[in-house]
XYZ file of C-alpha atoms in Angstrom:
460
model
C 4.115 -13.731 5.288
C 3.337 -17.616 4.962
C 5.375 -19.843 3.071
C 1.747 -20.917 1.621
C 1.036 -17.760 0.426
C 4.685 -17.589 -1.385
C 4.220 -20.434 -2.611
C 1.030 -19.792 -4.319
C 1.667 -16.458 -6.046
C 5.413 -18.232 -7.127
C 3.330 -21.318 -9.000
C 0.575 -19.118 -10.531
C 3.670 -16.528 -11.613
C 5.627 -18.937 -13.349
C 2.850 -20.937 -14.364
C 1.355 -18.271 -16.260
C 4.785 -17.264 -18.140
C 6.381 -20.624 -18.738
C 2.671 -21.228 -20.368
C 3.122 -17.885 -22.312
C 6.778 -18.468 -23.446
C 5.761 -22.076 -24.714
C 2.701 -20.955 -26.377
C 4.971 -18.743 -28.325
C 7.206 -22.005 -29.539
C 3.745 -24.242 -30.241
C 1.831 -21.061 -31.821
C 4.756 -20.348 -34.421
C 5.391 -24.456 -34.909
C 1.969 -25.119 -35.728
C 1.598 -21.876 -38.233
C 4.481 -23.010 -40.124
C 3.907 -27.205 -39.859
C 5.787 -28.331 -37.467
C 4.212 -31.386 -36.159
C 3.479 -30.721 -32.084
C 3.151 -34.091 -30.222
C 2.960 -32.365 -26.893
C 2.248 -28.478 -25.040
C 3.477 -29.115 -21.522
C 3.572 -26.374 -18.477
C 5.686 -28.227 -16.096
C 7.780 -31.219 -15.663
C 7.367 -34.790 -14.134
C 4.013 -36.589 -13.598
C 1.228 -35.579 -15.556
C -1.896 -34.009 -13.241
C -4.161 -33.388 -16.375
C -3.841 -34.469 -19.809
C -5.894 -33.805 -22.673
C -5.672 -35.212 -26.211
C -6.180 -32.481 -28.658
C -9.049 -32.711 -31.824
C -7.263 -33.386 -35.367
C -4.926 -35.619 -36.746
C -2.003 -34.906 -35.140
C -3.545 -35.759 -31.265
C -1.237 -33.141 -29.555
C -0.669 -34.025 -25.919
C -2.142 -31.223 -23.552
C -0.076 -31.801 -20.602
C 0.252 -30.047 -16.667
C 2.361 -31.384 -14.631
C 3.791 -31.759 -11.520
C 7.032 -29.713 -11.172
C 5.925 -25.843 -12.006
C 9.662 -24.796 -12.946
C 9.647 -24.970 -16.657
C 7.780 -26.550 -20.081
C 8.118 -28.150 -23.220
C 6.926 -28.129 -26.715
C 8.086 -31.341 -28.479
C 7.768 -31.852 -31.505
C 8.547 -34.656 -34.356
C 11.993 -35.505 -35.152
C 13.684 -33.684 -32.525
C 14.625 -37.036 -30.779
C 14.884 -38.854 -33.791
C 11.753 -39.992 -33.599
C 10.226 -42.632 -36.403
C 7.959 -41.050 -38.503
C 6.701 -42.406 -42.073
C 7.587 -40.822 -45.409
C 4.520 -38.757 -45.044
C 5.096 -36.733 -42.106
C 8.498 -36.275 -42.510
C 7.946 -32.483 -44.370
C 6.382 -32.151 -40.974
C 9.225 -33.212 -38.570
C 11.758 -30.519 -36.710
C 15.240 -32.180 -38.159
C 13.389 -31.759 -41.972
C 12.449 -28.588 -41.981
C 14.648 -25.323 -43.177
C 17.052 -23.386 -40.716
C 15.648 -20.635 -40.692
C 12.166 -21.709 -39.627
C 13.534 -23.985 -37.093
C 15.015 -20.421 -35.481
C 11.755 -19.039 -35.956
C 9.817 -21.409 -33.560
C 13.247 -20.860 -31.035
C 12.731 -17.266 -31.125
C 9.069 -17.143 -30.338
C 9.028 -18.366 -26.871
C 10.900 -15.304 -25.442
C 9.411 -13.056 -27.973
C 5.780 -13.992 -26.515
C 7.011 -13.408 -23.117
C 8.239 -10.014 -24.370
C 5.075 -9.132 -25.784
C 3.542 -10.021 -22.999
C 5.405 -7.444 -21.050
C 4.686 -4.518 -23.335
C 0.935 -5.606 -23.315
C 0.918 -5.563 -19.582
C 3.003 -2.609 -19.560
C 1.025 -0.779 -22.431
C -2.717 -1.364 -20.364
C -1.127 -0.308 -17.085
C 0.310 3.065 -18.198
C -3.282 3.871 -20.422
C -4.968 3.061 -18.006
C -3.020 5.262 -14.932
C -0.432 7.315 -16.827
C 3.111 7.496 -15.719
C 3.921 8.893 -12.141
C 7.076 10.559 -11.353
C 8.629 10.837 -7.988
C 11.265 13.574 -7.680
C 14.284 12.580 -6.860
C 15.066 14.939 -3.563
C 18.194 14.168 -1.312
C 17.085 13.882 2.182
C 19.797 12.515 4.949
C 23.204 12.548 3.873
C 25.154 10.824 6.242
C 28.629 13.062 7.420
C 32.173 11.557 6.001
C 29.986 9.500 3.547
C 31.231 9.526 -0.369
C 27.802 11.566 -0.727
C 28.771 14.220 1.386
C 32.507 13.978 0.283
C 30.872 14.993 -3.121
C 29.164 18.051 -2.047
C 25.679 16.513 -1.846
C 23.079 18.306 0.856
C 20.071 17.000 2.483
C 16.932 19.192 -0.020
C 19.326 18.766 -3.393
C 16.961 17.949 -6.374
C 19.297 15.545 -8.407
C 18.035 17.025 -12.450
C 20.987 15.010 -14.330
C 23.083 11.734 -14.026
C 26.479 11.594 -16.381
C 24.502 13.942 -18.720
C 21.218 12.645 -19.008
C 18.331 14.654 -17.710
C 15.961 12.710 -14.933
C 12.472 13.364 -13.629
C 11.998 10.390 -11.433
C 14.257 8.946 -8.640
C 14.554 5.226 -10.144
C 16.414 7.351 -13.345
C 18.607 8.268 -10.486
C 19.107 5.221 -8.865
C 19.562 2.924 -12.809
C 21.853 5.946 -13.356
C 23.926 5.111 -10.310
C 24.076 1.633 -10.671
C 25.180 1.837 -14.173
C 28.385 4.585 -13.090
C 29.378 2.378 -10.546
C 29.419 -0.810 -12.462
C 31.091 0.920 -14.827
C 33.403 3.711 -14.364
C 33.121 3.834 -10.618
C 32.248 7.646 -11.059
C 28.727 9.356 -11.657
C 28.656 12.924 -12.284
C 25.749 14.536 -10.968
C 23.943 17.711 -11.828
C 21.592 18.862 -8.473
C 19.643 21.981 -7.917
C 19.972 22.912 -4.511
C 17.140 24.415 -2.108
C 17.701 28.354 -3.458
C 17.506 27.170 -6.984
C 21.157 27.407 -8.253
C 22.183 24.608 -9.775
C 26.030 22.759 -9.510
C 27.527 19.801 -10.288
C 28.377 16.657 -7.431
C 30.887 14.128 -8.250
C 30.560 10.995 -6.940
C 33.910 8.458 -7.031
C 34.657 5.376 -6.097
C 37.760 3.977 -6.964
C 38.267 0.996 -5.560
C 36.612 -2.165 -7.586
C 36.111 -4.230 -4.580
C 33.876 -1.053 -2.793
C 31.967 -0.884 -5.955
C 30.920 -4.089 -6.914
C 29.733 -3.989 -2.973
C 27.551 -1.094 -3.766
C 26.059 -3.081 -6.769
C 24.679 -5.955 -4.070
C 20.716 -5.435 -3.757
C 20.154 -2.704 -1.506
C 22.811 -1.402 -1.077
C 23.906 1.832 -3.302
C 22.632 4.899 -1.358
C 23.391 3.055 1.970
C 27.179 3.010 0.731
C 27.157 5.941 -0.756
C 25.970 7.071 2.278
C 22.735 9.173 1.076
C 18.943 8.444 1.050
C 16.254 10.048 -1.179
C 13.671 11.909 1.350
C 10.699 10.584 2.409
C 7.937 12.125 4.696
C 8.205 10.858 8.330
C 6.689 7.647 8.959
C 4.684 7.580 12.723
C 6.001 5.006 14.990
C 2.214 2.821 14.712
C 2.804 -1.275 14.229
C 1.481 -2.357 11.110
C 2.771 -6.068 11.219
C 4.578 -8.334 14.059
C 6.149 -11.422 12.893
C 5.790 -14.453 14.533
C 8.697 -15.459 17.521
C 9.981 -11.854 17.338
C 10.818 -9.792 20.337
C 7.849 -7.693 19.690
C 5.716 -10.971 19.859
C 7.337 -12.029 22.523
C 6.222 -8.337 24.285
C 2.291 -8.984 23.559
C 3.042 -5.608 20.660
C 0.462 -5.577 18.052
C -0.917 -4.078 15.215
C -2.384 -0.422 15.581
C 0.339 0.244 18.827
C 1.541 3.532 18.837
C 5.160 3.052 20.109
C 5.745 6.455 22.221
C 9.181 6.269 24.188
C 12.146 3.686 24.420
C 14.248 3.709 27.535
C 12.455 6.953 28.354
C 13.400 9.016 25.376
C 10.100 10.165 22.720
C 9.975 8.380 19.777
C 8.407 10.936 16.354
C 8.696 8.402 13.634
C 9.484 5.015 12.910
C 13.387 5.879 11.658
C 14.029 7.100 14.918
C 12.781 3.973 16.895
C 15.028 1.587 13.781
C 17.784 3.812 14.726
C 17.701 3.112 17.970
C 17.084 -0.232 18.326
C 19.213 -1.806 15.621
C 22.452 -0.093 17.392
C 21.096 -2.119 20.403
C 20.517 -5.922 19.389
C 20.394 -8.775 22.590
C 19.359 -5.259 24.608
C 17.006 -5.353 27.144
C 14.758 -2.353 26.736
C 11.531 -0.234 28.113
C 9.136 0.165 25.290
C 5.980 2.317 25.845
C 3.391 2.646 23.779
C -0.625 3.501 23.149
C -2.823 1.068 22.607
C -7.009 1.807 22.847
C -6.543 5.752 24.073
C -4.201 4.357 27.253
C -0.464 4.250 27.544
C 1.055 0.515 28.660
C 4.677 -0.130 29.123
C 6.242 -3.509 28.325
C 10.330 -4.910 28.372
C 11.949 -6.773 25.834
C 14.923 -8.046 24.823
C 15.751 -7.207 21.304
C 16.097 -9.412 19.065
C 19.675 -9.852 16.853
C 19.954 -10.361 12.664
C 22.988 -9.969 10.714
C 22.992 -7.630 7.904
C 26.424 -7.241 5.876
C 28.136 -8.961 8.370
C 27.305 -6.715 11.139
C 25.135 -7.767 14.149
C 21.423 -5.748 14.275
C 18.999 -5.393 16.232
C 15.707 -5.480 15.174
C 11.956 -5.590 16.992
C 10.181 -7.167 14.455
C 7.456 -4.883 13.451
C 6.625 -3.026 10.160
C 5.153 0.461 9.903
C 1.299 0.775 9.517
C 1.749 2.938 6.814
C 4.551 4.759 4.711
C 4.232 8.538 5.136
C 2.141 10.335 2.285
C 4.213 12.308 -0.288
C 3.437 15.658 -1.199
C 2.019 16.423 -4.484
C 4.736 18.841 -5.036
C 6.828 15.905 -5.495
C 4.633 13.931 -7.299
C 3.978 14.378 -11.006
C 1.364 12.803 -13.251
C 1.347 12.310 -17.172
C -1.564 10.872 -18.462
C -1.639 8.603 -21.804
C -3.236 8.024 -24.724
C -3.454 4.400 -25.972
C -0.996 4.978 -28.867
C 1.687 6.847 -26.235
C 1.258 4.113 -23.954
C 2.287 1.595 -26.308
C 5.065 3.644 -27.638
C 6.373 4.226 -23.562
C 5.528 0.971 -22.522
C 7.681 -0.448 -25.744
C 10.420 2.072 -24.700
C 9.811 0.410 -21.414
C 10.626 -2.946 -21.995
C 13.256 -2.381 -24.178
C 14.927 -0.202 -21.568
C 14.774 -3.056 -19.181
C 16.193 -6.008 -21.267
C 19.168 -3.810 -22.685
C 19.633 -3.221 -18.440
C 19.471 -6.692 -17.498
C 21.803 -7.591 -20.417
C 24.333 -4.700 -19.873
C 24.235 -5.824 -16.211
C 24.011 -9.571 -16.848
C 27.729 -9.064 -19.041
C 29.108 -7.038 -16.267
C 28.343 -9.514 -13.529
C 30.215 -12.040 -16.418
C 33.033 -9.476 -15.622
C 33.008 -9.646 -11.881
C 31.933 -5.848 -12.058
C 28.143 -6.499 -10.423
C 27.940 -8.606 -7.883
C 26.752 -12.006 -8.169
C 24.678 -11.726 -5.008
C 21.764 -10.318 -7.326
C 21.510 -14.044 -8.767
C 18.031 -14.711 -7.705
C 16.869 -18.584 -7.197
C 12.755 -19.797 -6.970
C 12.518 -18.792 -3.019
C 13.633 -15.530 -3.470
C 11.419 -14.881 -6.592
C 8.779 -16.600 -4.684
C 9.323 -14.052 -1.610
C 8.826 -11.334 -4.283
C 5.888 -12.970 -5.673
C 3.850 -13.296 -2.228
C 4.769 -9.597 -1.290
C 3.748 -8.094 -4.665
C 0.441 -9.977 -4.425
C -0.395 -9.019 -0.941
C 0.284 -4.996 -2.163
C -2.782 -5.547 -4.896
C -2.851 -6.545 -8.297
C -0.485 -3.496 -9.592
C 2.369 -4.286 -8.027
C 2.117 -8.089 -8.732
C 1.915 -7.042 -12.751
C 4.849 -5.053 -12.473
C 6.627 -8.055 -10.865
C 5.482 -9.967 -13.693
C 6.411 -8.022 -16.093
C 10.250 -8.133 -14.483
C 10.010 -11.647 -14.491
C 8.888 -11.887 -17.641
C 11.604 -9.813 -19.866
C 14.130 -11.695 -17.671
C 12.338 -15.541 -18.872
C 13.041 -13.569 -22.168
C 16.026 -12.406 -22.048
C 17.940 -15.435 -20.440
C 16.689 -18.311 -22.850
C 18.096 -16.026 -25.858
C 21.597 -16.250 -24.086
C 23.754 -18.866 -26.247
C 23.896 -21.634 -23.681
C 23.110 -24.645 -25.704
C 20.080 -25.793 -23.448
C 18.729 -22.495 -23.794
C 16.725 -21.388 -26.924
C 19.676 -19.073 -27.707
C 21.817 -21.961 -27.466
C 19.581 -23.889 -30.328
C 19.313 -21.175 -32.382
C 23.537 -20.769 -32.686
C 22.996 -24.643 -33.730
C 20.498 -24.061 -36.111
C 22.548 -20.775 -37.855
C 25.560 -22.799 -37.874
C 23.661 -25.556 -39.495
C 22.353 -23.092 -42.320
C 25.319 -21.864 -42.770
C 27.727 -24.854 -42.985
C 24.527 -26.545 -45.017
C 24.610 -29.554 -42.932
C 24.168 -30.185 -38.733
C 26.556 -30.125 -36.414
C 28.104 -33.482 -35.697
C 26.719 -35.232 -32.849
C 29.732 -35.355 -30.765
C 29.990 -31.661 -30.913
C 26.040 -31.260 -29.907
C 26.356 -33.498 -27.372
C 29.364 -31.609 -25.832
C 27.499 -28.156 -25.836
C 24.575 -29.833 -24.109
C 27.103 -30.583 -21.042
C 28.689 -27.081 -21.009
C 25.047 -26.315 -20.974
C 23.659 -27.897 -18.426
C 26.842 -27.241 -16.383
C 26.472 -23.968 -16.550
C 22.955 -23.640 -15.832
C 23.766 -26.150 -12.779
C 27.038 -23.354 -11.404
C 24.245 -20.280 -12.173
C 21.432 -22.028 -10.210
C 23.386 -23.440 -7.452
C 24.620 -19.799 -7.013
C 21.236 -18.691 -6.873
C 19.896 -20.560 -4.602
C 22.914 -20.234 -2.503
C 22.355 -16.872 -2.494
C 18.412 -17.036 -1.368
C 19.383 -19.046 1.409
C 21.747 -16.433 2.888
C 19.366 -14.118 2.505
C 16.722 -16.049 4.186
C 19.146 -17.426 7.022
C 21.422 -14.546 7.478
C 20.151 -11.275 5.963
C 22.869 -10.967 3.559
């Protein structure tokens, strides 16, 4: 995928909810009269400025740098203003309006997320995917636990589930937590029993909270139908490109040994990376035969080997795994509601335990990472690129309400402390939180972009 095209969906993505959450703070300011001097989506150089109708001439403003915006307003620089406009300036009006206007940008992103949410599910229901154990991988803390390939996994530490990502939040949460998930399967005759999965080491499970990797270390996969061995994708300079491969190739035997499906090809060829190999394969109703040397990635610190191809297409579930609920308008707001409240108190239960050194902090995600996600959910259809911006969006919410003092959660402890003390915090003290501040938000995105460049250089 083309850094162009990442690019692209990653500006219109946070374009559209940085204009959304500031919307929120201008929308509230004006209703309660605040005095707006400018609306800008972006930072640096203006590229188009308009000069709104009125008296107050508010400053319509995109600019240059899509990673953020800004409502100002008067008097929150201590700006002049005359005797008449001063009812009208930030540092004159009451607390608790002041927290109003704070609290509106990530509540308009929030809304946002249940209307987005709320027209998806009317519109297609909700589809569940049943969670059914396929390989479980021998000496693995799955199969220590009793777990076996056909299980149907029907409870997590209590809670009944109907859809495998209740399994996998489930999961996540034990071993972030506890290190031990109790689970309740049914297994292929229809007897159900209980599985126990423990980890007791804390260094083993924070690894299992890195992205993509809990049912790889807990050794277990959910099944899937087989997936034929057809090229759907061959990225540029890979060993595959390097072979003449391409899309709609059929790949039929490595080394002489038939290939059914595209996990057995992976599983051959990433135990075999700087290998030289004999692919065959069908292309236009003939067989051809090509060699290659595979290429080499590194993936938790281990050396792979990898062709690089992608599958045509995944295999097609059965319906018997599949189950569909449609919606009426008013359950789809109350689920999508649910929803989005589900997610925040996640990201915030999660967001304290990484705090705690009990989720790792490789799930920090800087702008090329979100931008990878942005280009991929685009090119999937419009869908998946709503569900990644509804993600996106309750996280914009949730992390400007966290009490970092550039952050509207930051302002609003200010402002309460303000009300409450009946005068403002001295200058010296503001003025100090605004360093912590911005140090911190300096640490948490130097982390994450330290962590998008391993990804992109090293796999990890």
């Amino acid at each position: 995928m083309s850094y162009l095209w990442q690019l692209l969906w990653f500006v219109v993505a946070v374009g559209l909810l940085v204009a959304i959450h500031e919307f929120g703070h201008f929308w509230v300011a004006r209703k309660l009269g605040f005095k707006v001097l400018r609306f800008s989506v972006g930072f640096g150089k203006p590229l188009l400025k308009k000069i709104g109708r009125g008296p107050d001439k508010t400053e319509y403003v995109l600019a240059a740098i899509p990673l953020g915006g800004y409502v100002k307003m008067l008097g929150e620089q201590d700006d002049e203003y005359t005797a008449a406009e001063q009812h009208r300036a930030f540092n004159r009006k009451p607390p608790w309006q002041r927290i109003l206007v704070l609290l509106a940008g990530p509540a308009a992103n929030i809304i946002f997320a249940v209307a987005v949410l709320w027209a998806m599910m009317w519109y297609s229901g909700l589809t569940f995917v049943k969670p059914l154990v396929g390989e479980v991988r021998s000496g693995s803390l799955a199969a220590e636990a009793g777990l076996r390939s056909g299980d149907e996994v029907i409870g997590v530490a209590g809670d009944n589930v109907t859809d495998q990502r209740d399994v996998l939040l489930g999961l996540l949460d034990a071993m972030s937590s506890s290190g031990e998930a109790l689970l309740t399967v049914r297994g292929e005759d229809g007897s159900t029993r209980s599985a126990a999965l423990r980890v007791v080491d804390q260094e083993v499970r924070r690894g299992l909270t890195e992205p993509g990797q809990l049912l790889s270390g807990l050794g277990l996969s959910f099944w899937r139908p087989p997936v034929p061995p057809v090229v759907g994708m061959v990225s540029g300079g890979s060993a595959a490109a390097a072979a003449g491969l391409q899309a709609g190739d059929r790949i039929v035997a490595i080394d002489g040994q038939r290939i059914q499906d595209f996990d057995a090809l992976r599983s051959i060829v990433s135990v075999r990376p700087g290998a030289d190999l004999a692919i065959r394969y069908e292309r236009d109703g003939g067989e051809q035969s090509v060699r290659l040397t595979v290429g080499t990635a590194q993936v938790d610190g281990k050396t792979v080997g990898l062709l690089g191809i992608t599958p045509h297409s995944g295999g097609t579930l059965p319906e018997s795994m599949i189950k569909r609920v449609p919606l009426s308008a008013f359950a789809a707001l109350g689920n999508a509601a649910d929803e989005a409240w589900r997610i925040t108190a996640l990201q915030a239960r999660f967001f304290g335990r990484m705090l705690l050194g009990d989720v790792s902090l490789k799930n920090l995600s800087g702008p090329v990472t979100i931008g990878q996600f942005a280009g991929e959910s685009a090119s999937q259809g419009v869908a998946p690129f709503l569900q990644f911006l509804v993600l996106i969006s309750l996280s914009l919410g949730f992390l400007n309400l966290l009490p970092i003092p550039i952050l509207d959660g930051g302002q609003i402890v200010y402002q309460t402390i303000e009300w409450i003390k009946g005068g403002p915090m001295s200058e010296r003290a503001q003025a100090f939180g605004q360093q912590v501040g911005i140090g911190l938000l300096v640490l948490l995105m130097g982390l994450a972009l330290f962590n998008d460049f391993s990804r992109t250089l090293f796999g990890g």
